[in-house]
Amino acid sequence: MAPYATGTTTPHTIDHAINGLDVKAPGITVLVSSRAVVDDSLTPATIVISTLTGEITSVTTSIVPESAFPHGTPYVDHSPAVLLPGLVDAHVHLNEPGRTEWEGFWTGTRAAAFGGVTTVVDMPLNAIPPTTTVAGLKEKIEAAQGKCWVDVGFYGGIIPGNVGELKGLVEGGVRGFKGFMIDSGVEEFPAVSSQDISLVFEELKDSPTTVMFHAEMIPPISASVGDDVQVSLPPLEPSGPLDLYQTFLDSRPSSFEYYAILEIIALSEIAPNLPLHVVHLSAVEAIDMLREARSRGVKITAETCYHYLSLAAENIQKGDTRHKCCPPIRSQSNQDGLWDELHANDSVLKTIVSDHSPCTPNLKLLPSHVPGSLATSKATCNGSTDNTGDFFSAWGGISSVGLGLSVLWTEIARRKLPLDAALLNVVRWCCVNTALQVGLEDSKGALKEGFDGDVAVFDPAEEWEVGESTMLFRNKCSPYQGKVLKGVVRETWVRGVKVHARDSGFERKAPTGRLLLEPRTKR
């Protein structure tokens, strides 16, 4: 078979030859550029994708001319833009069914496609029902049918009493499990105790899955009042006004993360071969403990988020609850420490994700001076007009799916990091390792023969301003609104289909995203 053939039985041939082989190329799309990330290298590349299977049939580290392919073959030279593997965002809350007014499959996956994300993995909360039972997974799958613009996988949830559902969820194709060690904020997804975690580890110790944790817990001794802090109420003795971010930050100290991770590591001996993962790590104080555990053979990794790498507590204005999330955005020095760890040898931070966790704007309680407030944006915000800017009563979560690549690239440019090396790192953090985390490393996260033809065409030089027209998630309420970002995704391709183009929008009438329900076979 010639290097650009698709394997069909009725190929068209042309007279040209590449490397001495006749080119046979029916049913293909060809994407080329002077720059592409292939096999951890920045190189010219020709990517050939079968329109029949949606898979990459060949990758050549040079630009093969259009004339080498049959007449009429779709062929686009994107030089000097960079061809990246489509991003795999392994932490997204799509909230459907049950809280579809917060977000949904249609809007959330369109927002993902806008930013070069070709695969998202949906968290088990804040949908109703949550994905904590096989029946709940079936409802989630039914709700997603025909609404996804990118490929979508699902996590299962661990809550007290659902151990008997876990293996059924593995067989149903969930990409992993998530549990909370502190109140989640929604009553249908309660936190797990150490006893619950022990039962989960025993149940899943031989299963091809990953168990993940929202790793915050109240330390044995704390200046805060545990139950009140857990449900995001103010501590009985707040350190300051409730519309000051520092007051909220004081109520969720780094020790919450430290003690939770200490507990996970202590319990890990129950299932020494089970991969464990800390979601949205924010506190640098926990990194040494994770590194030490890994040196002893504990199979534990961590992710961080675009907002922890780009936003700093010192810059959050009074009442701007768009920035509220848990764990919280911490200091500039903490952010610098996260960046240092990302670049360390064998970093414990393997992945970067969005943790897109939206809500309706009324739940953010934004005061009138903040963009997105009910008082100033009636077209997109409705509900309560109690715009207090109270960081404790407001819902916690950052809306950012589809903005992450540009957010990350803007910070890379601000830090004056070497750009060619940074492109390789971005692919490692946001494509290769996120695909590995969710058991999709044989089909996603790389421009490689046999992988899905998922491609993000990225222009690293252009700048743009985040506005309502570029926040495609359902509710236009994000701390990035009004910010000028560097780096534009020109086109997004999912399995060989161009889903979104920056200049022309969504060119297809209906979504073609696939639900990723094949059971995992690897840990």
Short mmCIF file of C-alpha atoms in Angstrom, two decimals:
data_model
loop_
_atom_site.label_atom_id
_atom_site.label_comp_id
_atom_site.label_asym_id
_atom_site.label_seq_id
_atom_site.Cartn_x
_atom_site.Cartn_y
_atom_site.Cartn_z
CA MET A 1 0.00 0.00 0.00
CA ALA A 2 1.34 3.42 -0.93
CA PRO A 3 2.06 5.83 1.91
CA TYR A 4 -0.96 8.03 1.18
CA ALA A 5 -3.43 5.26 0.44
CA THR A 6 -6.53 4.77 2.54
CA GLY A 7 -6.90 1.05 2.11
CA THR A 8 -10.05 1.11 -0.02
CA THR A 9 -10.45 -1.49 -2.74
CA THR A 10 -11.05 0.98 -5.58
CA PRO A 11 -8.18 3.47 -5.44
CA HIS A 12 -7.56 6.14 -8.03
CA THR A 13 -3.95 6.34 -9.11
CA ILE A 14 -1.87 9.17 -10.49
CA ASP A 15 1.46 9.20 -12.25
CA HIS A 16 3.38 10.88 -9.44
CA ALA A 17 5.43 8.83 -7.02
CA ILE A 18 6.71 9.57 -3.53
CA ASN A 19 9.78 7.69 -2.36
CA GLY A 20 9.42 5.40 -5.36
CA LEU A 21 5.86 4.34 -4.48
CA ASP A 22 2.80 5.11 -6.58
CA VAL A 23 0.34 7.37 -4.72
CA LYS A 24 -3.11 5.85 -4.38
CA ALA A 25 -5.36 8.29 -2.58
CA PRO A 26 -9.13 7.98 -2.68
CA GLY A 27 -11.25 9.58 0.04
CA ILE A 28 -8.63 11.64 1.80
CA THR A 29 -8.09 15.13 3.17
CA VAL A 30 -4.58 16.53 3.32
CA LEU A 31 -3.41 19.13 5.84
CA VAL A 32 0.12 20.50 5.60
CA SER A 33 2.22 23.14 7.31
CA SER A 34 5.78 24.25 7.67
CA ARG A 35 5.29 23.66 11.43
CA ALA A 36 3.60 20.77 13.18
CA VAL A 37 4.14 18.93 16.44
CA VAL A 38 4.90 15.32 15.53
CA ASP A 39 6.58 12.78 17.84
CA ASP A 40 7.65 15.49 20.29
CA SER A 41 9.33 17.50 17.53
CA LEU A 42 8.46 20.69 15.69
CA THR A 43 8.72 19.86 12.00
CA PRO A 44 7.18 20.48 8.60
CA ALA A 45 4.46 17.90 8.07
CA THR A 46 1.90 16.47 5.70
CA ILE A 47 -1.05 14.88 7.49
CA VAL A 48 -3.28 12.61 5.41
CA ILE A 49 -6.68 11.74 6.91
CA SER A 50 -9.13 9.18 5.55
CA THR A 51 -12.59 10.59 4.99
CA LEU A 52 -13.94 7.05 5.33
CA THR A 53 -12.52 6.17 8.76
CA GLY A 54 -11.60 9.59 10.13
CA GLU A 55 -8.16 8.23 11.00
CA ILE A 56 -4.75 9.53 10.04
CA THR A 57 -3.37 7.28 7.31
CA SER A 58 0.09 8.83 7.08
CA VAL A 59 2.29 11.52 8.56
CA THR A 60 5.28 12.74 6.58
CA THR A 61 7.77 15.17 8.13
CA SER A 62 7.98 17.32 5.04
CA ILE A 63 5.56 19.24 2.88
CA VAL A 64 4.37 16.96 0.10
CA PRO A 65 3.16 19.12 -2.81
CA GLU A 66 -0.49 19.19 -3.79
CA SER A 67 0.45 17.82 -7.19
CA ALA A 68 1.41 14.52 -5.55
CA PHE A 69 -2.24 13.77 -4.80
CA PRO A 70 -5.15 12.96 -7.11
CA HIS A 71 -6.86 15.93 -8.74
CA GLY A 72 -9.59 17.30 -6.48
CA THR A 73 -8.11 16.00 -3.23
CA PRO A 74 -8.91 18.51 -0.47
CA TYR A 75 -5.48 19.98 0.33
CA VAL A 76 -4.79 22.92 2.61
CA ASP A 77 -1.40 24.43 3.38
CA HIS A 78 -1.73 26.16 6.72
CA SER A 79 1.83 27.53 6.87
CA PRO A 80 3.03 29.28 8.98
CA ALA A 81 0.29 28.27 11.46
CA VAL A 82 1.11 25.24 13.59
CA LEU A 83 -0.67 21.89 13.28
CA LEU A 84 -1.29 20.55 16.78
CA PRO A 85 -3.10 17.41 17.87
CA GLY A 86 -6.60 18.30 18.97
CA LEU A 87 -6.59 19.08 22.68
CA VAL A 88 -8.07 16.56 25.12
CA ASP A 89 -9.71 18.49 27.95
CA ALA A 90 -9.97 15.84 30.65
CA HIS A 91 -11.98 17.92 33.12
CA VAL A 92 -15.21 19.58 31.95
CA HIS A 93 -18.62 19.96 33.61
CA LEU A 94 -21.35 19.86 30.95
CA ASN A 95 -24.14 19.53 33.56
CA GLU A 96 -26.72 17.93 31.27
CA PRO A 97 -29.26 16.55 32.10
CA GLY A 98 -30.70 18.31 35.10
CA ARG A 99 -28.80 21.60 35.09
CA THR A 100 -28.76 22.25 31.36
CA GLU A 101 -29.44 25.94 32.03
CA TRP A 102 -25.91 26.01 33.48
CA GLU A 103 -24.34 24.27 30.48
CA GLY A 104 -25.18 21.55 27.98
CA PHE A 105 -23.65 19.24 25.40
CA TRP A 106 -24.55 21.48 22.46
CA THR A 107 -23.11 24.71 23.86
CA GLY A 108 -20.24 23.23 25.85
CA THR A 109 -18.85 21.19 22.96
CA ARG A 110 -19.21 24.11 20.53
CA ALA A 111 -17.15 26.20 22.94
CA ALA A 112 -14.57 23.41 23.09
CA ALA A 113 -14.31 23.25 19.27
CA PHE A 114 -13.79 27.01 19.10
CA GLY A 115 -10.55 26.57 21.04
CA GLY A 116 -9.07 23.52 19.34
CA VAL A 117 -10.38 21.02 21.89
CA THR A 118 -11.48 17.89 20.04
CA THR A 119 -12.22 15.65 23.03
CA VAL A 120 -13.78 16.51 26.39
CA VAL A 121 -14.39 14.23 29.34
CA ASP A 122 -17.51 15.10 31.31
CA MET A 123 -17.45 15.13 35.09
CA PRO A 124 -20.07 13.08 37.00
CA LEU A 125 -21.55 16.16 38.71
CA ASN A 126 -23.39 18.66 38.42
CA ALA A 127 -25.88 16.78 36.27
CA ILE A 128 -29.07 15.40 37.78
CA PRO A 129 -28.84 12.49 38.14
CA PRO A 130 -25.08 12.41 38.63
CA THR A 131 -23.11 9.66 36.90
CA THR A 132 -22.84 7.54 40.03
CA THR A 133 -24.93 4.60 38.81
CA VAL A 134 -25.21 2.63 35.59
CA ALA A 135 -28.71 4.03 35.20
CA GLY A 136 -27.33 7.56 35.60
CA LEU A 137 -24.73 6.89 32.90
CA LYS A 138 -27.48 5.71 30.54
CA GLU A 139 -29.43 8.93 31.15
CA LYS A 140 -26.28 10.94 30.47
CA ILE A 141 -25.66 9.07 27.20
CA GLU A 142 -29.25 9.56 26.09
CA ALA A 143 -29.06 13.29 26.83
CA ALA A 144 -25.86 13.64 24.79
CA GLN A 145 -27.09 11.91 21.63
CA GLY A 146 -26.85 14.15 18.57
CA LYS A 147 -25.65 17.21 20.50
CA CYS A 148 -21.87 16.90 20.57
CA TRP A 149 -19.61 18.89 18.24
CA VAL A 150 -16.48 17.16 19.54
CA ASP A 151 -15.90 13.68 20.91
CA VAL A 152 -17.09 13.20 24.50
CA GLY A 153 -16.17 10.72 27.21
CA PHE A 154 -17.65 10.37 30.68
CA TYR A 155 -16.38 9.93 34.22
CA GLY A 156 -18.18 8.02 36.91
CA GLY A 157 -18.61 9.35 40.42
CA ILE A 158 -17.80 7.84 43.80
CA ILE A 159 -20.14 8.74 46.64
CA PRO A 160 -21.00 6.99 49.90
CA GLY A 161 -22.81 3.72 49.21
CA ASN A 162 -22.31 3.32 45.45
CA VAL A 163 -19.42 0.82 45.47
CA GLY A 164 -21.67 -1.83 43.94
CA GLU A 165 -22.15 0.34 40.83
CA LEU A 166 -18.49 0.94 40.07
CA LYS A 167 -17.60 -2.13 38.03
CA GLY A 168 -20.76 -1.73 36.00
CA LEU A 169 -19.70 1.82 35.21
CA VAL A 170 -16.25 0.55 34.15
CA GLU A 171 -17.95 -1.89 31.78
CA GLY A 172 -20.16 0.96 30.56
CA GLY A 173 -17.10 2.85 29.36
CA VAL A 174 -16.43 5.56 31.95
CA ARG A 175 -12.91 6.95 31.62
CA GLY A 176 -12.28 7.06 35.37
CA PHE A 177 -13.91 8.04 38.67
CA LYS A 178 -14.04 11.20 40.74
CA GLY A 179 -14.89 11.75 44.38
CA PHE A 180 -14.93 14.72 46.74
CA MET A 181 -13.19 14.78 50.10
CA ILE A 182 -15.05 17.96 51.03
CA ASP A 183 -18.63 19.03 50.40
CA SER A 184 -19.19 19.34 46.63
CA GLY A 185 -21.82 22.06 46.89
CA VAL A 186 -24.60 19.87 45.46
CA GLU A 187 -26.54 17.52 47.70
CA GLU A 188 -26.77 14.68 45.18
CA PHE A 189 -22.97 14.26 45.17
CA PRO A 190 -21.84 13.99 48.81
CA ALA A 191 -18.23 13.73 49.95
CA VAL A 192 -16.59 10.40 50.69
CA SER A 193 -14.95 9.45 53.96
CA SER A 194 -11.74 7.52 54.40
CA GLN A 195 -13.83 4.40 54.94
CA ASP A 196 -15.64 5.01 51.64
CA ILE A 197 -12.31 5.47 49.83
CA SER A 198 -11.00 2.22 51.28
CA LEU A 199 -14.01 0.34 49.91
CA VAL A 200 -13.58 1.99 46.49
CA PHE A 201 -9.88 1.08 46.34
CA GLU A 202 -10.64 -2.52 47.25
CA GLU A 203 -13.39 -2.72 44.60
CA LEU A 204 -11.38 -1.18 41.76
CA LYS A 205 -7.87 -2.41 42.56
CA ASP A 206 -7.79 -4.75 39.54
CA SER A 207 -9.90 -2.65 37.14
CA PRO A 208 -8.56 -0.71 34.14
CA THR A 209 -9.43 2.73 35.47
CA THR A 210 -8.16 5.76 37.39
CA VAL A 211 -9.57 7.10 40.66
CA MET A 212 -9.44 10.87 41.04
CA PHE A 213 -10.11 13.19 43.93
CA HIS A 214 -11.13 16.73 44.60
CA ALA A 215 -8.44 16.85 47.25
CA GLU A 216 -9.53 19.28 49.93
CA MET A 217 -10.45 18.26 53.45
CA ILE A 218 -10.76 20.02 56.78
CA PRO A 219 -7.55 19.48 58.78
CA PRO A 220 -7.83 17.94 62.22
CA ILE A 221 -7.31 21.38 63.75
CA SER A 222 -8.39 24.49 61.86
CA ALA A 223 -9.10 28.11 62.63
CA SER A 224 -12.14 27.79 60.37
CA VAL A 225 -15.38 26.08 61.36
CA GLY A 226 -15.46 22.88 59.31
CA ASP A 227 -19.07 22.36 58.33
CA ASP A 228 -19.66 26.02 57.52
CA VAL A 229 -16.59 26.22 55.28
CA GLN A 230 -17.45 22.95 53.54
CA VAL A 231 -20.71 24.31 52.20
CA SER A 232 -19.06 27.59 51.20
CA LEU A 233 -20.66 29.60 53.99
CA PRO A 234 -18.50 32.19 55.72
CA PRO A 235 -16.51 30.96 58.68
CA LEU A 236 -17.93 32.13 61.97
CA GLU A 237 -14.98 34.50 62.32
CA PRO A 238 -14.19 35.70 58.79
CA SER A 239 -10.88 37.44 58.33
CA GLY A 240 -12.50 40.38 56.57
CA PRO A 241 -15.46 41.51 54.44
CA LEU A 242 -17.12 38.75 52.46
CA ASP A 243 -16.76 40.58 49.14
CA LEU A 244 -12.96 40.64 49.47
CA TYR A 245 -11.23 37.74 47.78
CA GLN A 246 -8.59 37.50 50.50
CA THR A 247 -11.32 36.67 53.02
CA PHE A 248 -12.42 33.72 50.91
CA LEU A 249 -8.81 32.64 50.29
CA ASP A 250 -8.16 32.65 54.04
CA SER A 251 -11.05 30.19 54.50
CA ARG A 252 -9.60 27.62 52.02
CA PRO A 253 -5.92 27.46 53.01
CA SER A 254 -3.32 25.24 51.37
CA SER A 255 -3.53 22.89 54.34
CA PHE A 256 -6.93 21.71 53.05
CA GLU A 257 -5.19 20.28 49.96
CA TYR A 258 -2.20 19.03 51.89
CA TYR A 259 -4.21 16.95 54.37
CA ALA A 260 -6.46 15.50 51.67
CA ILE A 261 -3.51 14.34 49.57
CA LEU A 262 -1.82 12.93 52.68
CA GLU A 263 -4.95 10.84 53.29
CA ILE A 264 -5.05 9.56 49.68
CA ILE A 265 -1.41 8.52 49.85
CA ALA A 266 -1.94 6.78 53.19
CA LEU A 267 -4.81 4.73 51.73
CA SER A 268 -3.06 3.94 48.44
CA GLU A 269 -1.44 0.77 49.84
CA ILE A 270 -4.89 -0.89 49.65
CA ALA A 271 -4.60 -0.89 45.85
CA PRO A 272 -0.94 -0.35 44.99
CA ASN A 273 -1.45 -0.87 41.24
CA LEU A 274 -4.48 1.42 40.91
CA PRO A 275 -3.63 4.78 39.28
CA LEU A 276 -4.66 7.72 41.46
CA HIS A 277 -5.00 11.32 40.37
CA VAL A 278 -5.47 14.68 42.08
CA VAL A 279 -7.71 16.98 40.09
CA HIS A 280 -7.16 20.76 39.91
CA LEU A 281 -4.16 21.00 42.24
CA SER A 282 -3.61 24.61 43.24
CA ALA A 283 -1.31 24.52 46.29
CA VAL A 284 2.43 24.24 45.66
CA GLU A 285 2.89 23.05 49.25
CA ALA A 286 1.52 19.63 48.24
CA ILE A 287 4.03 19.03 45.44
CA ASP A 288 6.93 17.73 47.55
CA MET A 289 4.62 15.24 49.25
CA LEU A 290 3.41 13.95 45.87
CA ARG A 291 6.95 13.71 44.56
CA GLU A 292 8.08 11.75 47.61
CA ALA A 293 5.14 9.35 47.30
CA ARG A 294 5.91 8.76 43.63
CA SER A 295 9.53 8.01 44.50
CA ARG A 296 8.24 5.20 46.73
CA GLY A 297 6.20 3.74 43.88
CA VAL A 298 2.80 5.23 44.67
CA LYS A 299 0.93 5.58 41.37
CA ILE A 300 -0.32 9.11 41.82
CA THR A 301 -0.33 12.10 39.47
CA ALA A 302 -1.91 15.54 39.48
CA GLU A 303 -3.33 18.10 37.12
CA THR A 304 -3.53 21.85 37.37
CA CYS A 305 -5.74 24.32 35.53
CA TYR A 306 -5.41 27.25 33.18
CA HIS A 307 -6.76 29.62 35.84
CA TYR A 308 -4.18 28.63 38.45
CA LEU A 309 -1.46 29.29 35.87
CA SER A 310 -2.76 32.68 34.71
CA LEU A 311 -4.74 34.37 37.51
CA ALA A 312 -3.43 35.56 40.88
CA ALA A 313 -5.21 36.38 44.12
CA GLU A 314 -3.56 39.80 44.38
CA ASN A 315 -5.28 40.95 41.19
CA ILE A 316 -8.86 39.87 41.96
CA GLN A 317 -11.05 42.91 42.49
CA LYS A 318 -13.62 43.42 45.21
CA GLY A 319 -16.77 41.41 44.55
CA ASP A 320 -15.53 39.81 41.31
CA THR A 321 -16.90 36.36 42.07
CA ARG A 322 -16.24 35.21 38.49
CA HIS A 323 -12.91 34.17 40.03
CA LYS A 324 -14.37 31.98 42.77
CA CYS A 325 -13.42 28.32 42.51
CA CYS A 326 -12.35 25.55 44.86
CA PRO A 327 -9.52 25.05 45.53
CA PRO A 328 -9.06 28.80 45.23
CA ILE A 329 -6.81 30.83 42.98
CA ARG A 330 -3.79 31.53 45.13
CA SER A 331 -0.94 34.05 45.17
CA GLN A 332 1.36 35.08 42.35
CA SER A 333 4.23 33.29 44.07
CA ASN A 334 2.13 30.12 44.20
CA GLN A 335 1.43 30.47 40.48
CA ASP A 336 5.15 30.82 39.82
CA GLY A 337 5.75 27.63 41.79
CA LEU A 338 3.25 25.72 39.65
CA TRP A 339 5.06 26.85 36.50
CA ASP A 340 8.39 25.78 37.99
CA GLU A 341 6.97 22.34 38.74
CA LEU A 342 5.56 21.94 35.22
CA HIS A 343 9.08 22.34 33.87
CA ALA A 344 10.74 20.08 36.46
CA ASN A 345 12.11 16.68 35.56
CA ASP A 346 9.39 14.05 36.07
CA SER A 347 6.95 16.69 37.28
CA VAL A 348 4.03 15.48 39.36
CA LEU A 349 1.85 17.86 37.32
CA LYS A 350 1.24 15.79 34.22
CA THR A 351 -1.77 17.56 32.72
CA ILE A 352 -3.42 20.96 32.33
CA VAL A 353 -7.22 21.11 32.04
CA SER A 354 -9.95 23.72 32.12
CA ASP A 355 -12.17 22.46 34.96
CA HIS A 356 -14.90 24.35 33.10
CA SER A 357 -17.50 24.60 35.87
CA PRO A 358 -20.18 27.07 34.81
CA CYS A 359 -23.44 28.19 36.33
CA THR A 360 -26.15 30.71 35.57
CA PRO A 361 -24.86 34.24 36.18
CA ASN A 362 -27.38 34.97 38.94
CA LEU A 363 -25.61 32.36 41.09
CA LYS A 364 -22.38 34.37 40.87
CA LEU A 365 -23.95 37.33 42.74
CA LEU A 366 -21.87 39.79 40.73
CA PRO A 367 -22.09 43.46 41.73
CA SER A 368 -23.00 45.96 39.02
CA HIS A 369 -19.42 47.08 38.31
CA VAL A 370 -18.35 43.59 37.18
CA PRO A 371 -18.93 42.52 33.54
CA GLY A 372 -21.64 39.87 33.35
CA SER A 373 -23.56 41.23 36.31
CA LEU A 374 -27.36 40.95 36.25
CA ALA A 375 -27.61 44.69 36.57
CA THR A 376 -25.55 45.34 33.43
CA SER A 377 -26.16 42.34 31.16
CA LYS A 378 -29.88 41.62 31.06
CA ALA A 379 -29.58 39.92 27.68
CA THR A 380 -27.60 37.04 29.12
CA CYS A 381 -28.28 37.15 32.85
CA ASN A 382 -31.60 36.60 34.58
CA GLY A 383 -32.81 35.68 38.03
CA SER A 384 -31.97 37.23 41.39
CA THR A 385 -30.77 40.82 41.54
CA ASP A 386 -29.02 40.35 44.87
CA ASN A 387 -25.65 41.41 43.46
CA THR A 388 -23.61 41.36 46.63
CA GLY A 389 -20.28 40.05 45.37
CA ASP A 390 -20.24 37.66 48.34
CA PHE A 391 -17.44 35.15 47.68
CA PHE A 392 -18.91 32.71 50.19
CA SER A 393 -22.49 32.60 48.91
CA ALA A 394 -21.63 32.73 45.20
CA TRP A 395 -21.31 29.49 43.23
CA GLY A 396 -17.71 28.42 42.69
CA GLY A 397 -16.40 27.58 39.24
CA ILE A 398 -14.47 29.10 36.34
CA SER A 399 -15.97 29.17 32.85
CA SER A 400 -13.21 28.70 30.30
CA VAL A 401 -13.70 25.68 27.99
CA GLY A 402 -12.30 26.59 24.59
CA LEU A 403 -10.23 29.48 25.95
CA GLY A 404 -7.51 27.39 27.58
CA LEU A 405 -4.97 27.12 24.78
CA SER A 406 -4.94 30.88 24.27
CA VAL A 407 -4.86 31.53 28.03
CA LEU A 408 -1.89 29.22 28.38
CA TRP A 409 -0.08 30.65 25.36
CA THR A 410 -0.61 34.21 26.61
CA GLU A 411 1.05 33.33 29.91
CA ILE A 412 3.88 31.53 28.11
CA ALA A 413 4.51 34.69 26.09
CA ARG A 414 4.31 36.88 29.20
CA ARG A 415 6.90 34.71 30.91
CA LYS A 416 9.13 34.89 27.80
CA LEU A 417 9.51 31.11 27.65
CA PRO A 418 11.16 29.65 24.51
CA LEU A 419 8.27 29.36 22.10
CA ASP A 420 9.30 26.29 20.10
CA ALA A 421 9.87 24.29 23.28
CA ALA A 422 6.61 25.67 24.67
CA LEU A 423 4.65 24.24 21.74
CA LEU A 424 6.01 20.79 22.55
CA ASN A 425 5.16 21.25 26.21
CA VAL A 426 1.61 22.37 25.45
CA VAL A 427 1.04 19.21 23.41
CA ARG A 428 2.50 17.09 26.20
CA TRP A 429 0.38 18.73 28.93
CA CYS A 430 -2.89 19.17 27.04
CA CYS A 431 -2.93 16.38 24.45
CA VAL A 432 -0.60 13.44 25.02
CA ASN A 433 -0.85 13.20 28.80
CA THR A 434 -4.56 14.04 29.05
CA ALA A 435 -5.31 11.28 26.54
CA LEU A 436 -3.17 8.88 28.58
CA GLN A 437 -4.95 9.90 31.78
CA VAL A 438 -8.31 8.77 30.41
CA GLY A 439 -7.18 5.68 28.52
CA LEU A 440 -7.36 7.18 25.02
CA GLU A 441 -3.63 7.14 24.31
CA ASP A 442 -4.04 4.82 21.31
CA SER A 443 -6.38 7.15 19.41
CA LYS A 444 -6.15 10.70 20.76
CA GLY A 445 -3.55 13.32 21.63
CA ALA A 446 -1.02 12.88 18.82
CA LEU A 447 -0.60 13.37 15.07
CA LYS A 448 0.23 9.76 14.37
CA GLU A 449 -0.75 7.12 11.83
CA GLY A 450 -3.79 5.18 13.00
CA PHE A 451 -4.91 7.91 15.41
CA ASP A 452 -8.09 9.92 14.98
CA GLY A 453 -7.68 12.85 12.59
CA ASP A 454 -8.09 15.46 15.35
CA VAL A 455 -6.18 18.62 14.49
CA ALA A 456 -6.01 22.17 15.86
CA VAL A 457 -4.61 24.74 13.44
CA PHE A 458 -2.96 27.25 15.76
CA ASP A 459 -1.69 30.74 14.95
CA PRO A 460 0.56 31.61 17.91
CA ALA A 461 1.12 35.23 16.87
CA GLU A 462 -2.36 36.75 16.59
CA GLU A 463 -4.04 38.50 19.52
CA TRP A 464 -7.76 38.77 20.24
CA GLU A 465 -10.10 40.03 22.93
CA VAL A 466 -12.44 37.72 24.81
CA GLY A 467 -16.01 38.94 24.38
CA GLU A 468 -19.50 37.50 24.37
CA SER A 469 -19.14 36.40 20.73
CA THR A 470 -16.04 34.34 21.56
CA MET A 471 -17.36 32.76 24.76
CA LEU A 472 -19.47 30.03 23.20
CA PHE A 473 -20.38 28.34 26.46
CA ARG A 474 -24.00 28.88 27.48
CA ASN A 475 -23.58 31.61 30.10
CA LYS A 476 -21.28 34.49 29.21
CA CYS A 477 -19.73 34.90 32.63
CA SER A 478 -15.96 34.37 32.85
CA PRO A 479 -12.99 36.10 34.48
CA TYR A 480 -11.34 36.15 31.04
CA GLN A 481 -13.97 38.46 29.54
CA GLY A 482 -12.30 41.63 28.28
CA LYS A 483 -8.80 40.16 28.41
CA VAL A 484 -6.57 40.27 25.34
CA LEU A 485 -5.19 36.81 24.64
CA LYS A 486 -2.40 35.68 22.37
CA GLY A 487 -2.82 32.73 20.02
CA VAL A 488 -5.80 31.90 17.81
CA VAL A 489 -7.13 28.50 16.78
CA ARG A 490 -7.80 28.95 13.07
CA GLU A 491 -9.51 25.61 12.46
CA THR A 492 -10.57 22.58 14.46
CA TRP A 493 -10.82 19.15 12.83
CA VAL A 494 -12.45 16.15 14.53
CA ARG A 495 -11.77 12.77 12.90
CA GLY A 496 -11.06 14.43 9.58
CA VAL A 497 -14.08 16.73 9.61
CA LYS A 498 -13.59 20.49 9.86
CA VAL A 499 -15.88 21.41 12.74
CA HIS A 500 -15.04 25.07 13.26
CA ALA A 501 -13.11 27.77 11.42
CA ARG A 502 -12.30 31.10 13.02
CA ASP A 503 -13.25 33.05 9.91
CA SER A 504 -16.46 31.20 9.01
CA GLY A 505 -17.70 29.59 12.22
CA PHE A 506 -19.47 26.24 12.24
CA GLU A 507 -19.77 25.14 8.64
CA ARG A 508 -21.77 21.95 9.26
CA LYS A 509 -25.47 21.94 9.99
CA ALA A 510 -25.33 19.19 12.59
CA PRO A 511 -22.75 17.98 15.11
CA THR A 512 -20.77 14.86 14.35
CA GLY A 513 -19.02 14.28 17.69
CA ARG A 514 -18.82 10.72 18.95
CA LEU A 515 -19.50 9.36 22.43
CA LEU A 516 -16.44 7.47 23.66
CA LEU A 517 -18.02 4.45 25.33
CA GLU A 518 -15.61 1.63 24.57
CA PRO A 519 -14.46 0.24 27.95
CA ARG A 520 -10.90 1.05 28.91
CA THR A 521 -8.41 -1.76 28.49
CA LYS A 522 -5.41 -0.05 30.06
CA ARG A 523 -4.73 1.57 33.40
#
